[in-house]
């Protein structure tokens, strides 16, 4: 029922805008992370989730982000799975990237 | 008061049987269809399947519950009433016309009741 | 009653999302929809009114008495909702690092401990999504145990004929065949039949106590012994735990594993307010087989998820219906050590109160007036006399804003109505119910024919159940197929 109410509330235009925001934020994040050496793994189109390699210790990175109050990145066996949605703003994404840069610079 | 044709034989689990030569035709009695309520699905065996006297060989689903249908004989299914698959309500409307299966190569016939004995059983169970 | 699609007006909208604050992501044309999804376009006020109208045509525990036997439709305390809405419980992600969800792990660990205490078990899992799922999980534990012992011949699960249909269904799903044992005249398991049914192929027994007739089986200890002596295990269906919690524990009766229904006994919402949750508990020797992962306490006192090699595996995504577990925890904490047994005692008292006065009013109670938390009325005699069936009585109750008792279950009583008032109903409500049922009895004798058409004042009359089963219409058809 929750899903029905949500879909009725956002309607076709709202859902499309949600999708644009998700895709936009995720691709923006991916681009900024790539600049830091987090290379995209699949090379295929993605929507709001993407797997990258991880030039630093993934668990340490995730913990450092958690210390900043950021829940970001799920370590996998060969990289990190990132996600950005319509709920994340550009400013928040920039903050994630700056913390990641800080960890990489160490 | 349920209908109990005199020329048929009956089981204690409320199936009817009619015999013509080597062919045994099996269905559900009026008492059974009334107790079951409106039927919505019938699951029949396939042609060629073996049935065993006293064992379930099909089931019928009413709005209330699924019930097994027990075979009065041991033999091989030679024909199934495919019309029932789309219109199970035929069993409610015409229980003695809406046969379920026809069985041949019958090697064993279970205990059967005649119409009078079946009527007595129904009176007891009602 | 219009559907959302029928209220939709092109161009209407209610939510305003922010503009893109980053460059737009571009995709190959083949990945982009050519037409917009056909979702409703509505103003917020109209959407609100739509759902309000739907709610008005829905009867829940909040709307009136709901004595649906076997379901334990007790009041869902609002404090549970507040606790489950706490951001630390509600705004988390199941894959968050364990260090960041210690409170959640703590809630799970605490609830497991409390449920184990109530049931007399040594270990619990909160993973199963509801009752039948819990049954299936319990059966997996039993199977794992026998296989670990090299006992591949134990293929049969014994189930009494009064059992809820989910019991044999779960047994078959778990790969067993089902052996049905009859109930004796007092409604309990026929011991001789049980002894005859056990053997080297017995994997176990599934039982609920009190049973689906609301009767406590006085032979329960012996029943479990018979199964154990044959090498089988005993599974307790916790659907009727509301009759005994705080007073008797299935673990002490002899059961090896149990499931509980949080949405019944532990006050979490049913159905639309749910989902349900069916935690499973077991004795220590079965614990290694419990679904992974389990919440464990580390030597330093922190909590973590841990996986056991012998586990039967996952039975549910993540850890089960977590927020439902939180509600149940809040409930148990609210009631506490005194409240739990008080709740079950009141449930039993309310049921006996109703049973007595309904019997006095003229209803037939085939197993007598003494019961536990629920009892069965046999409308068969009334049907024979007046033609009025259990269905008719049930439908007529709807006209008075009362949800009817369970109809046509258990199957061993034809024309059954099974009533379970629960402990959260006041005496006035119970008296009112007796009055309504008395009135219906009178109507049955004076004008029984009319009751075949009940209800008269509901939004719809009796639905065509056969048509609903055979030709369900579950998808809206747009005028233009786009």
XYZ file of C-alpha atoms in Angstrom:
714
model
C 0.000 0.000 0.000
C 2.839 2.367 0.806
C 4.167 1.887 -2.709
C 0.768 2.643 -4.245
C 0.359 5.828 -2.260
C 3.866 6.929 -3.172
C 3.344 6.309 -6.869
C 0.002 8.094 -6.811
C 1.586 11.000 -4.950
C 4.576 11.438 -7.254
C 2.697 10.648 -10.450
C 4.367 10.077 -13.820
C 6.212 13.381 -13.858
C 7.388 13.098 -10.288
C 8.703 9.586 -10.822
C 10.594 10.694 -13.905
C 12.128 13.589 -11.955
C 13.134 11.225 -9.146
C 14.855 9.073 -11.742
C 16.692 12.040 -13.252
C 17.877 13.121 -9.819
C 19.056 9.594 -8.937
C 20.884 9.068 -12.181
C 22.372 12.539 -12.141
C 23.625 12.292 -8.576
C 25.039 8.802 -9.080
C 26.884 9.757 -12.257
C 28.222 12.949 -10.644
C 29.510 10.890 -7.704
C 31.018 8.307 -10.064
C 32.855 11.004 -12.014
C 34.311 12.615 -8.891
C 35.347 9.235 -7.462
C 36.964 8.250 -10.753
C 39.138 11.354 -10.494
C 40.407 9.976 -7.168
C 41.287 6.593 -8.599
C 38.045 4.713 -7.929
C 37.686 3.209 -11.381
C 34.238 2.015 -12.549
C 34.308 -1.782 -12.814
C 31.652 -2.830 -15.287
C 31.877 -0.218 -18.010
C 28.140 -0.715 -18.559
C 25.357 1.825 -18.134
C 24.146 2.216 -14.573
C 21.220 3.935 -12.930
C 21.836 4.864 -9.296
C 24.304 2.203 -8.177
C 27.793 1.418 -9.421
C 30.774 -0.717 -8.494
C 34.263 0.791 -8.402
C 37.704 -0.452 -7.566
C 39.101 0.764 -4.290
C 42.672 2.099 -4.089
C 42.580 2.139 -0.283
C 41.351 -0.295 2.366
C 37.586 -0.391 1.737
C 36.525 -1.118 5.323
C 38.728 1.657 6.701
C 37.274 4.046 4.150
C 33.714 3.147 5.061
C 34.479 3.556 8.758
C 36.069 6.942 8.185
C 32.978 8.069 6.299
C 30.824 6.748 9.147
C 32.789 8.917 11.579
C 31.622 11.866 9.479
C 28.051 10.663 9.741
C 28.055 9.359 6.198
C 26.718 5.901 5.344
C 28.337 5.345 1.998
C 29.714 2.437 0.086
C 29.290 -1.285 0.581
C 32.632 -3.116 0.414
C 32.503 -6.100 -1.941
C 35.161 -8.747 -2.487
C 36.886 -6.663 -5.146
C 35.779 -3.079 -4.696
C 33.041 -0.823 -3.346
C 29.399 -0.541 -4.350
C 28.244 3.086 -4.266
C 24.773 4.541 -4.495
C 23.275 8.016 -4.764
C 19.601 8.874 -4.917
C 17.246 11.813 -5.146
C 17.688 12.269 -1.389
C 21.373 13.220 -1.695
C 22.202 16.809 -2.595
C 25.204 17.982 -4.605
C 26.645 19.523 -1.452
C 26.390 16.187 0.377
C 28.025 14.374 -2.501
C 30.841 16.929 -2.552
C 31.355 16.277 1.157
C 31.589 12.508 0.589
C 34.161 13.098 -2.122
C 36.232 15.368 0.107
C 36.318 12.790 2.927
C 37.291 10.083 0.444
C 40.044 12.372 -0.892
C 41.261 12.941 2.645
C 41.565 9.185 3.223
C 43.350 8.692 -0.087
C 45.816 11.464 0.637
C 47.008 9.701 3.797
C -32.742 -34.592 0.979
C -30.166 -35.599 -1.567
C -30.760 -37.341 -4.840
C -29.587 -40.976 -4.953
C -30.210 -42.749 -8.293
C -31.141 -46.373 -7.673
C -29.077 -47.851 -10.475
C -25.717 -46.570 -9.251
C -23.307 -47.875 -6.637
C -21.749 -45.700 -3.956
C -18.734 -45.407 -1.686
C -18.619 -44.345 1.942
C -16.611 -41.338 0.799
C -19.495 -40.125 -1.353
C -18.436 -41.072 -4.855
C -20.818 -42.822 -7.277
C -19.873 -45.539 -9.743
C -21.636 -46.815 -12.826
C -20.489 -49.787 -14.875
C -20.950 -50.418 -18.590
C -19.112 -53.467 -19.811
C -15.510 -52.995 -18.691
C -15.796 -49.265 -18.172
C -16.310 -47.808 -14.700
C -17.485 -44.199 -14.571
C -16.879 -42.268 -11.343
C -18.359 -39.047 -10.030
C -19.374 -37.194 -6.867
C -22.798 -37.620 -5.304
C -25.415 -34.968 -4.696
C -24.687 -35.245 -0.965
C -21.008 -34.542 -1.643
C -21.557 -31.526 -3.875
C -23.967 -30.036 -1.363
C -21.510 -30.489 1.492
C -18.621 -29.084 -0.509
C -20.390 -25.949 -1.639
C -19.695 -24.135 -4.872
C -16.733 -25.756 -6.600
C -14.116 -23.521 -8.135
C -11.437 -25.957 -9.328
C -11.137 -29.629 -10.139
C -7.798 -31.435 -10.380
C -8.113 -34.603 -12.398
C -5.556 -37.310 -13.123
C -4.303 -37.854 -16.645
C -5.333 -40.521 -19.094
C -3.147 -43.534 -18.479
C -2.742 -42.875 -14.759
C -3.258 -45.742 -12.376
C -5.861 -45.417 -9.674
C -6.085 -47.569 -6.563
C -9.252 -48.514 -4.697
C -9.542 -46.455 -1.530
C -6.850 -43.960 -2.520
C -7.272 -40.367 -3.603
C -6.987 -39.838 -7.350
C -8.327 -36.322 -7.748
C -9.300 -33.325 -5.686
C -11.964 -30.684 -5.842
C -11.662 -27.201 -4.465
C -14.625 -25.288 -3.168
C -14.602 -21.817 -1.680
C -14.236 -23.468 1.723
C -11.642 -26.181 1.271
C -9.881 -28.691 -0.958
C -11.210 -32.224 -0.710
C -9.803 -35.484 -1.978
C -11.835 -37.713 -4.256
C -11.267 -41.421 -3.596
C -11.305 -44.136 -6.199
C -13.720 -47.026 -5.701
C -11.674 -49.252 -7.994
C -8.137 -50.173 -8.995
C -7.448 -49.673 -12.676
C -6.312 -47.336 -15.423
C -7.840 -43.980 -16.305
C -8.957 -44.058 -19.942
C -10.904 -40.818 -20.083
C -11.253 -37.648 -18.037
C -14.092 -35.164 -18.236
C -12.207 -32.158 -19.559
C -15.279 -29.928 -19.484
C -14.978 -29.892 -15.698
C -11.639 -28.120 -15.865
C -13.327 -24.964 -17.130
C -16.695 -25.478 -15.537
C -16.386 -27.248 -12.191
C -19.797 -25.912 -11.211
C -21.272 -28.664 -13.409
C -20.645 -31.005 -10.498
C -22.875 -28.840 -8.306
C -25.540 -28.459 -10.976
C -25.640 -32.047 -12.247
C -23.593 -34.352 -9.998
C -24.670 -37.553 -11.742
C -24.143 -36.151 -15.223
C -20.801 -34.462 -14.461
C -18.635 -37.597 -14.289
C -14.971 -37.148 -13.339
C -13.138 -40.104 -14.894
C -13.674 -43.373 -16.717
C -11.541 -46.322 -15.615
C -10.847 -49.645 -17.334
C -8.616 -52.686 -16.721
C -10.169 -52.865 -13.302
C -8.452 -55.462 -11.142
C -10.100 -54.667 -7.827
C -13.372 -53.156 -6.764
C -13.591 -51.704 -3.247
C -16.559 -52.046 -0.912
C -19.558 -50.452 -2.569
C -22.987 -49.590 -1.244
C -26.244 -49.847 -3.093
C -28.639 -46.906 -3.183
C -30.502 -47.948 -0.040
C -27.359 -48.493 1.993
C -25.957 -45.171 0.777
C -29.176 -43.401 1.694
C -28.872 -44.795 5.193
C -25.279 -43.569 5.404
C -26.278 -40.079 4.314
C -29.072 -39.980 6.877
C -26.519 -40.832 9.546
C -24.021 -38.212 8.453
C -26.477 -35.379 7.905
C -15.953 3.534 -5.298
C -13.543 4.905 -7.858
C -10.060 3.652 -8.477
C -7.097 6.014 -8.499
C -6.900 5.681 -12.277
C -10.475 6.851 -12.521
C -9.757 9.920 -10.390
C -6.706 10.883 -12.400
C -6.799 14.177 -14.311
C -4.039 14.868 -16.823
C -1.736 17.624 -15.681
C -2.532 17.395 -11.955
C 0.323 16.883 -9.570
C 1.151 17.377 -5.930
C 4.826 16.811 -5.289
C 7.459 19.233 -6.343
C 10.907 17.759 -6.574
C 13.955 19.996 -6.702
C 15.568 20.804 -10.034
C 18.728 18.945 -10.937
C 21.712 20.391 -9.058
C 24.130 18.307 -11.121
C 24.462 17.717 -14.867
C 21.802 15.437 -16.273
C 23.001 11.863 -16.822
C 22.519 10.772 -20.427
C 21.649 7.312 -21.618
C 21.435 5.561 -24.913
C 17.998 6.073 -26.446
C 17.266 2.351 -26.285
C 17.293 2.545 -22.492
C 14.766 5.392 -22.261
C 10.988 4.900 -22.046
C 9.122 6.216 -25.061
C 5.942 6.891 -23.133
C 5.321 8.038 -19.587
C 4.090 5.446 -17.081
C 0.329 5.526 -16.652
C 0.376 6.554 -13.025
C -2.475 8.562 -11.519
C -2.203 12.341 -11.632
C -3.941 13.794 -8.636
C -3.980 16.664 -6.191
C -3.026 15.849 -2.623
C -6.452 16.627 -1.210
C -8.094 14.203 -3.630
C -5.558 11.496 -2.877
C -6.163 11.928 0.820
C -9.927 11.710 0.399
C -9.559 8.584 -1.727
C -7.702 6.695 0.964
C -9.965 8.001 3.684
C -12.903 6.613 1.781
C -11.162 3.251 1.417
C -10.430 3.211 5.127
C -14.070 3.925 5.944
C -15.069 0.830 4.026
C -12.594 -1.323 5.911
C -13.267 -3.019 9.215
C -10.297 -3.434 11.506
C -9.631 -4.008 15.165
C -9.981 -0.264 15.587
C -13.516 -0.288 14.211
C -15.200 -2.943 16.288
C -15.074 -6.289 18.023
C -13.063 -8.812 16.029
C -13.362 -12.271 17.606
C -11.706 -14.104 14.723
C -10.731 -17.442 16.228
C -7.144 -18.556 15.832
C -6.027 -15.044 14.859
C -5.793 -13.377 18.272
C -7.020 -9.990 17.107
C -5.971 -8.144 20.222
C -5.538 -4.393 20.396
C -2.331 -3.064 18.813
C -0.931 -0.614 21.370
C 0.036 2.740 19.899
C 3.216 2.942 21.971
C 4.545 0.083 19.806
C 4.142 2.322 16.770
C 6.023 5.144 18.440
C 8.909 2.883 19.369
C 9.092 1.388 15.879
C 9.174 4.904 14.426
C 12.265 5.947 16.377
C 14.810 7.003 13.729
C 17.436 4.653 15.133
C 15.140 1.755 14.263
C 13.306 3.116 11.235
C 15.939 5.004 9.259
C 18.612 2.344 9.050
C 19.797 0.074 6.271
C 20.164 -3.662 6.824
C 23.685 -3.623 5.407
C 25.016 -0.917 7.662
C 28.210 -1.765 9.529
C 27.399 -3.602 12.752
C 29.132 -0.929 14.808
C 26.488 1.563 13.728
C 23.441 -0.542 14.611
C 24.305 -1.932 18.028
C 20.974 -0.710 19.370
C 19.115 -2.662 16.699
C 21.111 -5.794 17.371
C 20.414 -5.213 21.036
C 16.677 -5.050 20.401
C 16.799 -8.308 18.465
C 18.924 -10.002 21.096
C 16.635 -8.898 23.907
C 13.498 -10.009 22.114
C 15.038 -13.400 21.357
C 15.842 -13.813 25.035
C 12.345 -12.890 26.139
C 10.620 -15.129 23.599
C 12.913 -18.006 24.570
C 11.976 -17.481 28.206
C 8.244 -17.379 27.445
C 8.462 -20.532 25.311
C 10.977 -22.517 27.359
C 13.483 -22.625 24.506
C 17.256 -22.105 24.418
C 17.685 -20.189 21.159
C 15.608 -18.151 18.710
C 15.643 -16.728 15.233
C 13.557 -13.730 14.204
C 13.953 -14.411 10.486
C 10.721 -16.140 9.415
C 8.197 -13.731 7.989
C 5.095 -15.212 9.589
C 3.519 -18.342 11.044
C 3.596 -20.828 8.187
C 7.087 -19.653 7.345
C 8.037 -20.341 10.958
C 6.547 -23.823 10.686
C 8.600 -24.465 7.572
C 11.731 -23.242 9.318
C 11.085 -25.446 12.330
C 10.621 -28.425 10.045
C 13.932 -27.599 8.360
C 15.569 -27.774 11.786
C 14.021 -31.182 12.390
C 15.153 -32.397 9.007
C 18.680 -31.073 9.545
C 18.848 -32.870 12.881
C 17.842 -36.242 11.445
C 20.150 -35.903 8.452
C 23.054 -34.986 10.718
C 22.362 -38.259 12.540
C 22.339 -40.166 9.266
C 18.626 -40.831 9.775
C 17.468 -40.567 6.170
C 14.465 -42.829 6.679
C 12.546 -40.401 8.862
C 10.178 -39.040 6.237
C 6.858 -38.719 8.080
C 5.422 -35.839 10.047
C 2.411 -36.590 12.238
C -0.330 -33.966 12.351
C -3.664 -34.159 14.218
C -6.808 -33.866 12.126
C -7.719 -30.672 13.977
C -4.564 -28.928 12.789
C -4.493 -25.718 10.847
C -4.004 -26.458 7.142
C -0.626 -24.737 7.152
C 0.816 -27.568 9.252
C 0.517 -30.357 6.674
C 1.257 -27.875 3.893
C 4.523 -26.780 5.525
C 5.454 -30.407 6.149
C 4.988 -31.258 2.487
C 6.944 -28.147 1.457
C 9.784 -29.297 3.687
C 9.866 -32.628 1.879
C 7.982 -34.821 4.349
C 4.840 -36.886 3.936
C 2.012 -36.267 6.344
C 0.325 -38.774 8.619
C -2.950 -37.589 10.089
C -4.050 -38.813 13.521
C -7.637 -38.483 14.658
C -8.862 -36.515 17.642
C -10.682 -38.333 20.406
C -14.146 -37.437 21.616
C -12.710 -34.849 23.990
C -10.928 -33.133 21.103
C -7.442 -34.223 22.119
C -4.986 -36.422 20.257
C -6.080 -40.063 20.284
C -3.157 -41.700 22.097
C -3.748 -45.190 20.729
C -3.868 -43.848 17.198
C -0.684 -41.888 17.896
C 1.131 -44.973 19.199
C 0.040 -46.857 16.114
C 1.265 -44.079 13.850
C 4.823 -43.737 15.154
C 7.735 -45.786 13.944
C 11.265 -45.617 12.587
C 10.000 -43.396 9.784
C 8.691 -40.747 12.179
C 10.508 -37.452 11.773
C 8.269 -35.593 14.152
C 4.954 -34.245 15.285
C 3.351 -30.843 14.735
C 0.931 -29.760 17.372
C -0.640 -26.694 18.853
C -1.674 -26.734 22.489
C -4.297 -25.689 23.279
C -5.551 -27.053 19.990
C -7.705 -25.400 17.374
C -10.803 -26.229 19.399
C -9.402 -24.159 22.249
C -8.806 -27.226 24.388
C -5.650 -27.987 26.359
C -4.599 -31.555 25.760
C -4.169 -33.163 29.197
C -1.946 -35.842 27.657
C 0.542 -33.416 26.169
C 3.560 -34.660 28.103
C 2.818 -38.253 27.143
C 2.249 -37.260 23.521
C 5.709 -35.719 23.294
C 7.193 -38.747 25.052
C 5.640 -41.120 22.531
C 7.214 -39.168 19.706
C 10.602 -38.918 21.413
C 10.653 -42.623 22.193
C 10.110 -43.306 18.502
C 13.074 -41.060 17.702
C 11.085 -38.122 16.429
C 11.020 -34.465 17.440
C 8.102 -32.323 18.545
C 7.188 -29.030 16.911
C 4.876 -26.570 18.645
C 2.661 -24.370 16.509
C 2.504 -21.228 18.606
C -0.705 -19.880 17.115
C -2.530 -20.403 20.391
C 0.188 -19.194 22.730
C -2.100 -16.424 23.951
C -3.889 -19.023 26.044
C -0.866 -20.088 28.068
C 1.952 -17.555 27.887
C 3.400 -16.829 31.271
C 1.712 -19.914 32.741
C 2.927 -22.871 30.718
C 5.881 -23.197 28.359
C 5.936 -25.474 25.306
C 9.546 -26.333 26.163
C 8.352 -27.833 29.449
C 5.584 -29.779 27.720
C 8.263 -31.592 25.724
C 8.483 -29.601 22.519
C 11.859 -29.280 20.803
C 11.104 -26.315 18.597
C 8.361 -23.745 18.329
C 7.222 -20.814 16.296
C 5.401 -17.793 17.671
C 3.272 -15.276 15.827
C 4.216 -11.744 16.776
C 1.143 -10.497 14.919
C -1.113 -12.637 17.070
C 0.149 -13.183 20.582
C 2.475 -10.197 20.730
C 0.092 -7.492 19.541
C 1.767 -6.422 16.305
C -0.675 -5.488 13.536
C -2.073 -8.092 11.175
C -2.429 -7.716 7.456
C -2.142 -4.246 6.082
C -0.615 -2.889 9.243
C 1.890 -5.725 9.352
C 3.624 -7.627 7.954
C 3.532 -10.552 10.343
C 6.545 -12.200 11.900
C 7.061 -15.815 12.943
C 10.152 -16.221 15.138
C 11.272 -19.790 15.713
C 12.762 -21.108 18.931
C 14.506 -24.361 19.681
C 16.317 -26.364 22.313
C 20.098 -26.133 22.394
C 20.704 -29.277 20.349
C 18.902 -27.749 17.364
C 20.465 -24.301 17.667
C 23.362 -24.925 15.253
C 20.817 -25.395 12.466
C 19.021 -22.085 12.975
C 18.961 -19.723 9.990
C 22.019 -17.516 9.459
C 23.021 -14.976 10.574
C 22.377 -14.957 14.285
C 22.941 -12.180 16.775
C 25.743 -13.065 19.177
C 27.409 -11.251 22.023
C 31.162 -10.882 21.742
C 33.447 -11.174 24.804
C 33.765 -7.382 24.880
C 30.011 -7.038 25.207
C 29.355 -5.751 21.702
C 26.889 -7.494 19.438
C 27.526 -8.930 16.022
C 26.051 -11.166 13.347
C 27.549 -14.616 13.230
C 27.112 -17.492 10.783
C 27.095 -21.177 11.706
C 28.265 -23.745 9.162
C 25.505 -26.156 10.076
C 22.752 -23.606 9.568
C 19.868 -24.487 7.256
C 20.623 -21.168 5.571
C 18.585 -17.999 5.179
C 14.838 -18.233 5.074
C 14.237 -14.535 4.581
C 16.042 -11.498 3.241
C 18.181 -9.850 5.882
C 17.023 -10.531 9.445
C 13.264 -10.940 9.221
C 10.667 -8.216 9.682
C 12.731 -6.102 12.025
C 10.304 -3.303 12.876
C 7.660 -5.881 13.717
C 10.123 -7.405 16.148
C 10.652 -3.959 17.669
C 6.921 -3.590 18.244
C 6.781 -6.975 19.926
C 9.698 -6.035 22.156
C 7.903 -2.856 23.196
C 4.797 -4.934 23.964
C 6.600 -7.461 26.122
C 8.441 -4.685 27.980
C 5.151 -2.887 28.549
C 3.443 -5.957 29.976
C 6.462 -7.272 31.833
C 6.697 -10.295 34.058
C 3.277 -9.703 35.647
C 1.482 -8.549 32.539
C 2.233 -11.494 30.276
C 0.487 -14.122 32.434
C -2.249 -11.621 33.227
C -2.931 -11.165 29.522
C -3.311 -14.868 28.858
C -5.424 -15.410 31.967
C -7.761 -12.603 30.883
C -7.940 -14.038 27.366
C -9.046 -17.379 28.775
C -11.508 -15.755 31.146
C -13.087 -13.682 28.364
C -13.480 -16.753 26.177
C -15.104 -18.763 28.963
C -17.419 -15.859 29.727
C -18.594 -15.746 26.129
C -18.832 -19.515 25.859
C -21.047 -19.700 28.918
C -23.474 -16.976 27.874
C -23.668 -18.065 24.248
C -24.416 -21.561 25.401
C -27.083 -20.203 27.702
C -28.536 -18.253 24.801
C -29.011 -21.498 22.889
C -25.876 -22.059 20.823
C -24.389 -25.534 20.722
C -20.850 -25.887 22.001
C -19.792 -29.397 20.984
C -16.919 -29.596 23.449
C -18.650 -28.042 26.407
C -18.421 -24.642 27.984
C -14.929 -24.942 29.405
C -12.279 -23.789 26.990
C -9.079 -21.838 26.881
C -8.729 -18.673 24.822
C -11.132 -19.702 22.059
C -14.076 -22.042 21.546
C -16.098 -23.530 18.750
C -19.827 -23.203 18.184
C -21.526 -25.831 16.053
C -24.239 -24.154 13.978
C -25.132 -27.531 12.479
C -28.157 -28.130 14.719
C -29.444 -24.629 13.985
C -29.021 -25.263 10.288
C -30.929 -28.516 10.526
C -33.740 -26.779 12.379
C -33.982 -23.451 10.553
C -31.777 -23.650 7.474
C -29.609 -20.854 8.883
C -25.923 -21.736 8.486
C -22.698 -20.573 10.106
C -22.198 -18.406 7.021
C -25.566 -16.724 7.545
C -24.884 -15.991 11.222
C -21.469 -14.614 10.338
C -22.779 -12.372 7.575
C -25.552 -11.019 9.777
C -23.026 -9.924 12.412
C -21.506 -7.604 9.819
C -24.661 -5.498 9.916
C -23.820 -4.641 13.517
C -20.229 -3.606 12.915
C -18.830 -6.778 14.425
C -16.395 -8.976 12.578
C -17.642 -12.558 12.704
C -15.778 -15.418 14.347
C -13.796 -17.756 12.113
C -16.100 -19.710 9.835
C -15.855 -23.396 8.923
C -12.698 -24.094 10.837
C -11.591 -26.448 12.326
C -12.856 -28.874 9.725
C -13.780 -31.536 12.261
C -16.813 -29.442 13.237
C -19.163 -28.793 10.337
C -20.812 -25.379 10.380
C -18.184 -24.180 12.858
C -17.865 -20.693 14.226
C -14.678 -20.285 16.247
C -14.610 -17.277 18.533
C -11.539 -15.779 20.221
C -12.316 -12.535 22.063
C -8.761 -11.918 23.416
C -7.978 -10.130 26.663
C -8.273 -6.595 25.314
C -12.078 -6.547 25.148
C -14.179 -5.046 27.908
C -17.106 -6.769 29.551
C -19.530 -4.370 27.837
C -18.232 -5.431 24.445
C -18.637 -9.093 25.328
C -22.164 -8.548 26.664
C -23.058 -6.671 23.508
C -21.795 -9.560 21.410
C -23.886 -12.037 23.358
C -26.881 -9.790 22.799
C -26.265 -9.657 19.046
C -25.820 -13.402 18.779
C -28.975 -13.955 20.821
C -30.842 -11.667 18.466
C -29.593 -13.550 15.437
C -30.712 -16.825 16.970
C -34.172 -15.344 17.375
C -34.156 -14.123 13.772
C -33.090 -17.579 12.651
C -36.195 -19.090 14.188
C -38.594 -16.356 13.154
C -37.383 -15.543 9.669
C -34.394 -17.735 8.847
C -34.930 -17.425 5.096
C -34.111 -13.718 5.244
C -30.721 -14.331 6.845
C -29.546 -16.104 3.703
C -29.249 -12.647 2.159
C -27.430 -10.976 5.051
C -25.634 -8.564 5.349
C -28.051 -5.778 4.513
C -26.222 -2.622 5.524
C -22.661 -3.172 4.311
C -21.203 -1.397 1.254
C -21.689 -4.615 -0.712
C -23.742 -7.762 -0.215
C -22.304 -11.278 -0.381
C -19.654 -11.360 -3.076
C -19.708 -14.061 -5.738
C -16.858 -16.088 -4.267
C -16.851 -18.619 -7.059
C -16.443 -15.922 -9.686
C -13.768 -14.262 -7.587
C -11.863 -17.528 -7.446
C -12.278 -18.412 -11.101
C -12.222 -15.045 -12.834
C -10.311 -12.619 -10.627
C -9.984 -9.160 -12.072
C -6.744 -7.921 -10.639
C -5.503 -5.412 -13.141
C -6.985 -2.144 -14.222
C -7.616 -1.950 -17.961
C -6.829 1.369 -19.541
C -9.017 2.473 -22.426
C -6.164 2.793 -24.839
C -3.551 0.086 -24.709
C -0.419 2.221 -25.007
